[in-house]
Coordinates of C-alpha atoms in Angstrom, one line a residue:
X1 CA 21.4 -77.8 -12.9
X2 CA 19.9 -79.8 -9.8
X3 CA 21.6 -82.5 -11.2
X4 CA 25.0 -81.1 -11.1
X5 CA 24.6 -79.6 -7.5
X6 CA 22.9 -76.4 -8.2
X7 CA 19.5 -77.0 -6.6
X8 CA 19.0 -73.1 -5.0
X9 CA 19.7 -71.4 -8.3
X10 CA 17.4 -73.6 -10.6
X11 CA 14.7 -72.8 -8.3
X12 CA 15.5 -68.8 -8.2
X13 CA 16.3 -68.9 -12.2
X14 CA 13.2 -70.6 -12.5
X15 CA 11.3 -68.5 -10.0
X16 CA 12.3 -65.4 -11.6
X17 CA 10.9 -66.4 -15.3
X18 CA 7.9 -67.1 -13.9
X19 CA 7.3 -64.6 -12.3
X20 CA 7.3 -62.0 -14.7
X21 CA 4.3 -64.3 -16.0
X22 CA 2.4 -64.1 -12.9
X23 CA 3.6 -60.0 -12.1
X24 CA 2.1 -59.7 -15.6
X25 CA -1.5 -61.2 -15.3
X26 CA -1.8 -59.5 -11.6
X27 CA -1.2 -56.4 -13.8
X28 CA -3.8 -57.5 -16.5
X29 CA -6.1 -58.1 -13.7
X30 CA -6.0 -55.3 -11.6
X31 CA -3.7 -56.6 -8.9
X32 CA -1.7 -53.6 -7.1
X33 CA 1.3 -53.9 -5.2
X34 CA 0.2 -52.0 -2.3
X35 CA 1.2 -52.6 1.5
X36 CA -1.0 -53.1 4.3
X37 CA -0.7 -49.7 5.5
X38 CA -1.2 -48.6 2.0
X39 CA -4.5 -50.1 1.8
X40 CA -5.8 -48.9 5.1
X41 CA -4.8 -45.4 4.3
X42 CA -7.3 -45.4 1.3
X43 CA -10.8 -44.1 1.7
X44 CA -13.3 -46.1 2.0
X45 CA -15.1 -45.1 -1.3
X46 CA -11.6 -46.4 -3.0
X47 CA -11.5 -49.5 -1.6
X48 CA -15.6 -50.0 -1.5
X49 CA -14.6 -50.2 -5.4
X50 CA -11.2 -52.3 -5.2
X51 CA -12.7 -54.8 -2.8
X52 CA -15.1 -55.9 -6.2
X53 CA -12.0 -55.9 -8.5
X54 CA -10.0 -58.0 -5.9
X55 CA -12.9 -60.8 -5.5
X56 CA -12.8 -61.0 -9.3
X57 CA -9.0 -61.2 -9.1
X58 CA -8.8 -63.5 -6.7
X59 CA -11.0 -66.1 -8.6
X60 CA -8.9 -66.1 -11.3
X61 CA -5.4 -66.2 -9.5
X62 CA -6.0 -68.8 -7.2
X63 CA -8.1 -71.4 -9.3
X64 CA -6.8 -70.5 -12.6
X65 CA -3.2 -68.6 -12.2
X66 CA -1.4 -70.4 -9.3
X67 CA -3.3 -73.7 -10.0
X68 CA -1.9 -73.8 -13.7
X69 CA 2.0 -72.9 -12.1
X70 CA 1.3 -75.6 -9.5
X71 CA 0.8 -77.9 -12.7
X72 CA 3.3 -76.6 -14.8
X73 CA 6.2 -77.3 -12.2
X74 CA 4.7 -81.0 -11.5
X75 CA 5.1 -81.7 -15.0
X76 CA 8.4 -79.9 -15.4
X77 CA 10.1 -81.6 -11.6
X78 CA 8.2 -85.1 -12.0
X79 CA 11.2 -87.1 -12.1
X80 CA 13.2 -85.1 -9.3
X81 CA 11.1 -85.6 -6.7
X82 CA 8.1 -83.3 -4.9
X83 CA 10.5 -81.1 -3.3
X84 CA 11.6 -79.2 -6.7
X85 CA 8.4 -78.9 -7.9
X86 CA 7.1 -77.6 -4.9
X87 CA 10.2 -75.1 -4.3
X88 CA 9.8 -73.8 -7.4
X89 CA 6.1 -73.2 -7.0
X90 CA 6.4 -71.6 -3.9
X91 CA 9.1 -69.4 -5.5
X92 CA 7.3 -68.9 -8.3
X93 CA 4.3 -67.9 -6.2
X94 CA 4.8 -67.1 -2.1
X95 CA 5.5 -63.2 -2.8
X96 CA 2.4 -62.9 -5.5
X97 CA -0.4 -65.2 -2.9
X98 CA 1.1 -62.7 -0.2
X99 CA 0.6 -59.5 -1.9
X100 CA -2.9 -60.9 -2.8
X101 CA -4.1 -61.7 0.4
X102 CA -2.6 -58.9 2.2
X103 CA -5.3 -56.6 1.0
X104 CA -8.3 -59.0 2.1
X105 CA -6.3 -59.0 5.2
X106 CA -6.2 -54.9 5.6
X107 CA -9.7 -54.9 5.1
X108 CA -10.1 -57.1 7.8
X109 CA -8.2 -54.9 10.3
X110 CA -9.5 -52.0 9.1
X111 CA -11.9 -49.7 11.0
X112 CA -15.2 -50.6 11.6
X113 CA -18.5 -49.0 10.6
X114 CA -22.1 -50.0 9.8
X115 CA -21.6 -49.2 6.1
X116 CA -19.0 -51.6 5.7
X117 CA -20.6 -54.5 6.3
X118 CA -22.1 -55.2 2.9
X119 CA -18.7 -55.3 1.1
X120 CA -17.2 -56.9 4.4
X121 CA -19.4 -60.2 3.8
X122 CA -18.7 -60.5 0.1
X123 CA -14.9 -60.4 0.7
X124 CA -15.8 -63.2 3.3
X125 CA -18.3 -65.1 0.9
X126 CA -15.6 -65.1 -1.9
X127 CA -12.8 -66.0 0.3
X128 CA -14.6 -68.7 2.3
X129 CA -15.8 -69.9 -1.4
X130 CA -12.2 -70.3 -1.9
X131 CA -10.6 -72.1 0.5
X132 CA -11.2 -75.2 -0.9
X133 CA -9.2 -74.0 -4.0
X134 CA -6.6 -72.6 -1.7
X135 CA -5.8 -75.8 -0.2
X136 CA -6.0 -77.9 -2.8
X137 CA -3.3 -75.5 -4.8
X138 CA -1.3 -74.6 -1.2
X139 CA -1.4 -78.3 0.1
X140 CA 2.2 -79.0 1.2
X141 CA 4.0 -78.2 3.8
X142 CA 6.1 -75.4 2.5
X143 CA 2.8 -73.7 1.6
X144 CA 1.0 -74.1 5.2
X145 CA 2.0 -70.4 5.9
X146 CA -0.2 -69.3 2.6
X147 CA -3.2 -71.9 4.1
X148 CA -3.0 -70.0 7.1
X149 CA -3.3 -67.0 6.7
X150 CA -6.1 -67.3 4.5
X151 CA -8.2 -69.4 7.3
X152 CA -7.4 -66.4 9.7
X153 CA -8.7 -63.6 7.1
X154 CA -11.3 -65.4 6.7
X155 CA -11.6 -65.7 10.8
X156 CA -11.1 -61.7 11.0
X157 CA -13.5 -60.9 8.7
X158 CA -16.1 -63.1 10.5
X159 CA -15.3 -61.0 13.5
X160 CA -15.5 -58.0 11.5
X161 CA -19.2 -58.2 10.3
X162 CA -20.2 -59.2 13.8
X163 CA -18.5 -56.4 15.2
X164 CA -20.2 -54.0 12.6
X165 CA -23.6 -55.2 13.4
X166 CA -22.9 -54.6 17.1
X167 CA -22.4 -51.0 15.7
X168 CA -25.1 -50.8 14.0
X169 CA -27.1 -52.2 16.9
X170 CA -25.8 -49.2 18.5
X171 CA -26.0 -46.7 16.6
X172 CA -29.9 -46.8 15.9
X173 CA -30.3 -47.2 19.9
X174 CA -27.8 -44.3 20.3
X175 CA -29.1 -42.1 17.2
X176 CA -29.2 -38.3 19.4
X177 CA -31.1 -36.2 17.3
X178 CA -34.1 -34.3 18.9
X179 CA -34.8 -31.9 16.2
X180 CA -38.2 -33.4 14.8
X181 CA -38.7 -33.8 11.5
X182 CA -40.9 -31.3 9.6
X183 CA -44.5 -32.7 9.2
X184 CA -44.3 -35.7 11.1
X185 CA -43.3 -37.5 7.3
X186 CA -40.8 -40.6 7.4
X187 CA -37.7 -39.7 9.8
X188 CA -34.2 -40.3 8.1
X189 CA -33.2 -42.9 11.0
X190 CA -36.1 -45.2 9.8
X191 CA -35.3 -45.3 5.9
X192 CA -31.3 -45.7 7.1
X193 CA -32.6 -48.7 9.4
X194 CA -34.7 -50.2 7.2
X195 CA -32.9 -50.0 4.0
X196 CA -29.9 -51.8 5.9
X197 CA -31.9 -54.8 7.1
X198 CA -33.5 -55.2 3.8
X199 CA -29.9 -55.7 2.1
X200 CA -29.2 -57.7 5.3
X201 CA -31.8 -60.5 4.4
X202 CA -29.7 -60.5 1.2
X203 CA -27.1 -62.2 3.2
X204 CA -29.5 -64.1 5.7
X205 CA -27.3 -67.2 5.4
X206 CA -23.9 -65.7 5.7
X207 CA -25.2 -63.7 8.6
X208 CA -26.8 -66.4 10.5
X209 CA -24.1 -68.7 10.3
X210 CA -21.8 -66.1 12.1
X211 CA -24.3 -65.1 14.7
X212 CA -24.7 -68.6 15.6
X213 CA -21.1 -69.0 15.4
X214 CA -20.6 -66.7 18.2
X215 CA -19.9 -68.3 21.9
X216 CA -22.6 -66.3 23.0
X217 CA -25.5 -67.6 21.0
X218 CA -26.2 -70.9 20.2
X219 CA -30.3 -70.6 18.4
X220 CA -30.9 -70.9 14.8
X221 CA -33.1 -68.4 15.3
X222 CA -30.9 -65.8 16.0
X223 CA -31.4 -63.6 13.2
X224 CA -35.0 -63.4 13.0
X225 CA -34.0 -62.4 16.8
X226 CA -31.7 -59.9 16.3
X227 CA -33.6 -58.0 13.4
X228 CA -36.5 -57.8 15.9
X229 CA -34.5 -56.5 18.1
X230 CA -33.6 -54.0 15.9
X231 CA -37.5 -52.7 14.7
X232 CA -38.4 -53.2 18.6
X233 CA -36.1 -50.0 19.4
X234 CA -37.0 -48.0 16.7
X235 CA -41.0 -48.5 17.0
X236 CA -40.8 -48.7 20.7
X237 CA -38.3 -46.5 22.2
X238 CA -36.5 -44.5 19.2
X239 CA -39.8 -43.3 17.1
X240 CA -42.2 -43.0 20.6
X241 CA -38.7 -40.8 21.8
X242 CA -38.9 -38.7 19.0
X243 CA -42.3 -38.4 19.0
X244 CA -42.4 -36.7 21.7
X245 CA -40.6 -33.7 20.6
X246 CA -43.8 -32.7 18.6
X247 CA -45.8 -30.7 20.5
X248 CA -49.0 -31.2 19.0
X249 CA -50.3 -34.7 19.9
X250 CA -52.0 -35.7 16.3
X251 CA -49.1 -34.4 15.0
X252 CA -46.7 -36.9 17.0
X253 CA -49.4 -39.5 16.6
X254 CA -49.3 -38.7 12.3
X255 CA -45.3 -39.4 13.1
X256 CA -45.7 -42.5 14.6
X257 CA -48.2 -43.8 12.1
X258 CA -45.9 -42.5 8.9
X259 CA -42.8 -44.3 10.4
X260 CA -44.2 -47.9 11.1
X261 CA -46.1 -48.0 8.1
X262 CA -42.9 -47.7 6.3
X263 CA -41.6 -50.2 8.5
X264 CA -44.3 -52.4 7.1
X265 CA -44.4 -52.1 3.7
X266 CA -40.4 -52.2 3.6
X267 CA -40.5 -55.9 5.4
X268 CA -43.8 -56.6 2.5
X269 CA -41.6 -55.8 0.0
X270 CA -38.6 -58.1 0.8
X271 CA -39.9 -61.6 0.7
X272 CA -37.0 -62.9 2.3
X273 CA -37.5 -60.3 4.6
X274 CA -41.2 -60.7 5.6
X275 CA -39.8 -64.6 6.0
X276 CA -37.4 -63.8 8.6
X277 CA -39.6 -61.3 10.0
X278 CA -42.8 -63.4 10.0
X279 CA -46.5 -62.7 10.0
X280 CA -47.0 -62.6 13.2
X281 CA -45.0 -60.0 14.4
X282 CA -45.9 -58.2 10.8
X283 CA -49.2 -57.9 12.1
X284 CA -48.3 -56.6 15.4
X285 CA -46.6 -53.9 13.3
X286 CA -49.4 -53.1 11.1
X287 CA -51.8 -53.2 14.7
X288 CA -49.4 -50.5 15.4
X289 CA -49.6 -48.3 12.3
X290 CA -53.2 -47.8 12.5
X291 CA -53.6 -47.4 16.3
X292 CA -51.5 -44.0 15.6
X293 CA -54.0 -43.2 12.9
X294 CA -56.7 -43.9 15.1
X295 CA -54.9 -41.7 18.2
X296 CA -54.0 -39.1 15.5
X297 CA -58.0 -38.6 14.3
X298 CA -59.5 -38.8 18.0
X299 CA -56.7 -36.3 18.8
X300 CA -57.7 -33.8 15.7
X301 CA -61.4 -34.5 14.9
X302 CA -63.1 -34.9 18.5
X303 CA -63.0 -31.2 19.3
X304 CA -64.2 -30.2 16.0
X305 CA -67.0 -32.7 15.9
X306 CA -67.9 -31.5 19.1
X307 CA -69.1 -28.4 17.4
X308 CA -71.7 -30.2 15.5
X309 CA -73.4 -31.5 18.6
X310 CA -77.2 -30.7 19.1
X311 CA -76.8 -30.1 23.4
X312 CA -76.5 -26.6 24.6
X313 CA -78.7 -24.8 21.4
X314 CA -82.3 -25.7 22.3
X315 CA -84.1 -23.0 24.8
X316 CA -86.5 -24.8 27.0
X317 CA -89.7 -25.2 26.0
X318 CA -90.4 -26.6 21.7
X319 CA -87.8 -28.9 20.5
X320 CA -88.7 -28.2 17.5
X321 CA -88.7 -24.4 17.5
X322 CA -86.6 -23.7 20.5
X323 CA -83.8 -22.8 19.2
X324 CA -81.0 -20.6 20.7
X325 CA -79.8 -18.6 17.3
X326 CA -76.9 -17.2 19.7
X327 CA -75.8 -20.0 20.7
X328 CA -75.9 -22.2 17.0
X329 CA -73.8 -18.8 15.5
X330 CA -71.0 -19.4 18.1
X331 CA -71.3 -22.9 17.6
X332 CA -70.7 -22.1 13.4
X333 CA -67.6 -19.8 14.2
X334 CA -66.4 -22.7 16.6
X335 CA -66.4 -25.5 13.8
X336 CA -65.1 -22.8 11.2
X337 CA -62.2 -21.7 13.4
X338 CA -61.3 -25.0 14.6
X339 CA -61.4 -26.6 10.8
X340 CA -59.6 -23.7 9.4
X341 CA -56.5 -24.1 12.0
X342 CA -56.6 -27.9 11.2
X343 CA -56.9 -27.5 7.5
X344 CA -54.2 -24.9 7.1
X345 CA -51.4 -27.0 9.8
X346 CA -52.5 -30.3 8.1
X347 CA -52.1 -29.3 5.1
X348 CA -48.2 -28.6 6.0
X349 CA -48.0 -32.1 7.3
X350 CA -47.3 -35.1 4.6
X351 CA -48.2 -38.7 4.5
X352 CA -45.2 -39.7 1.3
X353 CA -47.4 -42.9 1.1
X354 CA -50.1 -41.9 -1.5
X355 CA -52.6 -45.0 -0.4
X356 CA -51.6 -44.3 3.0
X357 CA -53.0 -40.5 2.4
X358 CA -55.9 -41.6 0.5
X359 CA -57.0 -43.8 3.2
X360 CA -56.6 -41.6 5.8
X361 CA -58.8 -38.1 4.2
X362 CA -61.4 -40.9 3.1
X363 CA -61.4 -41.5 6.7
X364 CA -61.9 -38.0 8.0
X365 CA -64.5 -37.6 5.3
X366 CA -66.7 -40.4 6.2
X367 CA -66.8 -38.9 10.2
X368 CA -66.4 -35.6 9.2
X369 CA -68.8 -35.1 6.1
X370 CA -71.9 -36.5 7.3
X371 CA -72.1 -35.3 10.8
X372 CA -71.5 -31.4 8.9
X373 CA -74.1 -32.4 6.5
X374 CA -76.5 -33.5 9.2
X375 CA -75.8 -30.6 11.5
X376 CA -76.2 -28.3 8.5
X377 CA -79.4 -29.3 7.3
X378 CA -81.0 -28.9 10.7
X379 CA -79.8 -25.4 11.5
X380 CA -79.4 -23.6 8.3
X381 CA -82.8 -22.1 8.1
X382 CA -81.8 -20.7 11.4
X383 CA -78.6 -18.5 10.5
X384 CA -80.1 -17.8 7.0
X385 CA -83.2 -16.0 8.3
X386 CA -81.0 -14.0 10.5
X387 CA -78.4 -11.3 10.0
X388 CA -75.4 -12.0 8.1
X389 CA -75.5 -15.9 7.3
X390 CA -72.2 -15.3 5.4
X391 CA -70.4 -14.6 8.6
X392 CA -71.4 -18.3 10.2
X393 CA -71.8 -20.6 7.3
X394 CA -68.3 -20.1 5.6
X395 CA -68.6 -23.8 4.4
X396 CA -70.8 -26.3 2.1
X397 CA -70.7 -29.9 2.4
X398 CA -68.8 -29.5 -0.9
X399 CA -66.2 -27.2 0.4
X400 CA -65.1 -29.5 3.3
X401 CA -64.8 -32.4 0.8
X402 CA -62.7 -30.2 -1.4
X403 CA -60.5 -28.9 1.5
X404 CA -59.7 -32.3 3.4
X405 CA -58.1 -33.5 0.4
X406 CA -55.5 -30.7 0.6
X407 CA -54.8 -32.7 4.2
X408 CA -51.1 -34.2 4.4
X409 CA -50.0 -33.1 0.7
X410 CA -47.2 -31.2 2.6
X411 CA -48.3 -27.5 0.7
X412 CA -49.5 -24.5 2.3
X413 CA -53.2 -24.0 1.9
X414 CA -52.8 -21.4 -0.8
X415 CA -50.3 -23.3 -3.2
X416 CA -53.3 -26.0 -3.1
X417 CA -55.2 -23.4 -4.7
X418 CA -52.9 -22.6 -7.0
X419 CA -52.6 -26.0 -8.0
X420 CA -56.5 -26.9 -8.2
X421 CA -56.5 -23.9 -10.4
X422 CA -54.0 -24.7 -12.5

């Protein structure tokens, strides 16, 4: 046919056998013929599952589907010069490579969010894996169009993930809520936060190269800096911020020290995490954690350890004997009132961490305990030979071991007893 003058039609005959071969595997494969606008239409939960199925796709069409028509029409157009083969290729292959890479392209268009970034970089992983492949099988002129457009998806997803860490960046510094959360446990900003830059240091590569790609920054170190920058907020303005809503201080304090200690042992469990992160500033975090659960028990226990003071219950006179039985029973119904309010609020509180929880009642026991047992055994005989000893020792040492362990379990003081019971 190209002999005898009829170049145009061998190439569309040929074009349209083909191409009911490649139509067909793009079916097989789970390539739709969808428009741009078709694409971006879709919700994202659709296309969060098509943009896994088109990576797969892709793969296969580029290095094995158009790669074995690029060979085919070589060996069928050898002797008539590249022009056939290549005209037949691209007519073979042009509409199929453009309905392919116009849904990497709507993705890259599409509107941006935080949660899109994950499936965002693999789409510009796979694609940036491909290029090579791409122009090896699009190399000649008549295919620089298909060459193209894949180096400016590629471009526009770049842009993409940047812009959707800027959102990110925004939205933890921007997060509004002022409603606190209910016993100072793990607030939902801090999970979403750190959750996201753990299955960022999944993609520390990807993600540093286009950070330092950006005009703006030109340090290798620019995404250990910018996940600092995003913990720095959330310990320092976003969680102290919130904290304040509580209006009891240990309370705010017990917040503060939940929150970073999640922080913590989120970045402990993500080696390449605690990597990017580094010790040092790993230990400024954990510094951090137990100053709020130092604040928290000088904000709880001081006042009720006061009780237990000897000053203000001797009467002039015998040390020894000189004691003011008045005085020690108001002191007694000051430490019970005072560690029945705490015990029944703290109990409502919760520390999710169990160690964390552990840690903290073992803490409270060790101040707690002996000063009670101390203070106990020096004034006992005192309200027991008096009226009504019931009324001012409403505790053994034994009870207030038993009791701080109902402390941050998140339970009201009586399903505790239930529970022990049970």
């Amino acid at each position: 046919m190209i002999a005898a003058g009829y170049f145009r039609e061998c190439v569309q005959v040929y074009g349209s056998v083909r191409k009911s071969a490649v139509d067909s595997t793009f079916k097989k494969l789970g390539v739709e013929k969808l428009s741009i606008g078709d694409i971006q239409r879709l919700e994202w939960e659709a296309l969060n599952a098509k943009i896994g199925k088109w990576i797969r796709a892709a793969k296969v069409c580029i290095r094995v589907l158009f790669a074995s028509e690029k060979r085919l029409c070589q060996q069928i157009f050898e002797d008539l010069g590249t022009s056939a083969d290549d005209a037949c290729f691209m007519e073979t292959v042009k509409g199929p490579a453009i309905q392919l890479f116009n849904f990497a392209e709507a993705i890259s268009i599409s509107r941006r969010s935080p949660e899109k970034l994950f499936k965002i970089l693999d789409l510009h992983d796979a694609l940036q894996d491909l290029l090579p492949d791409i122009d090896a099988v699009f190399y000649s002129k008549s295919a620089e169009s298909i060459r193209v457009q894949g180096t400016e998806i590629l471009s526009r997803l770049a842009e993409a993930a940047r812009g959707m860490l800027s959102e990110f960046e925004n939205a933890v510094l921007r997060e509004p809520s002022r409603v606190p959360v209910p016993g100072g446990t793990i607030h939902p900003l801090t999970r979403y936060v750190m959750n996201y830059i753990s299955l960022i240091s999944d993609y520390k590569q990807t993600l540093g190269e286009l950070i330092v790609s950006r005009p703006a920054t030109g340090s290798r170190y620019s995404m250990i800096r910018l996940l600092r920058t995003w913990i720095s907020p959330i310990t320092k303005f976003n969680l102290e911020g919130k904290s304040k809503h509580y209006k009891d201080n240990s309370l705010a304090h017990l917040f503060i020290m939940n929150n970073v200690h999640y922080i913590v042992q989120k970045i402990k469990g993500s080696p390449e995490l605690r990597e990017m992160i580094g010790d040092f500033y790993l230990k400024k975090l954990t510094g951090k954690f137990r100053q709020a659960a130092t604040r928290y028990q000088r904000a709880t226990w001081v006042g009720v350890l006061y009780c237990l003071r000897d000053e203000g219950l001797h009467v002039s006179g015998s040390f020894s004997s000189g004691v003011s039985r008045s005085a020690l029973r108001e002191r007694f119904k000051s430490f019970n009132a005072m560690f029945e309010e705490v015990h029944r609020m703290q109990a409502l509180w919760l520390i999710p961490d169990t160690q964390l929880r552990e840690e903290l009642q073992i803490s409270i026991s060790e101040k707690l305990i002996p000063a009670y047992r101390s203070f106990l055994g020096r004034f006992r005989t005192h309200i027991e030979n008096g009226r009504h000893p019931e009324n001012y020792i409403k505790y053994s040492v034994e009870d207030l071991e038993t009791a701080v362990l109902d402390f941050f379990e998140g339970y009201a003081v009586s399903q505790h007893s239930r529970r022990r019971s049970q």
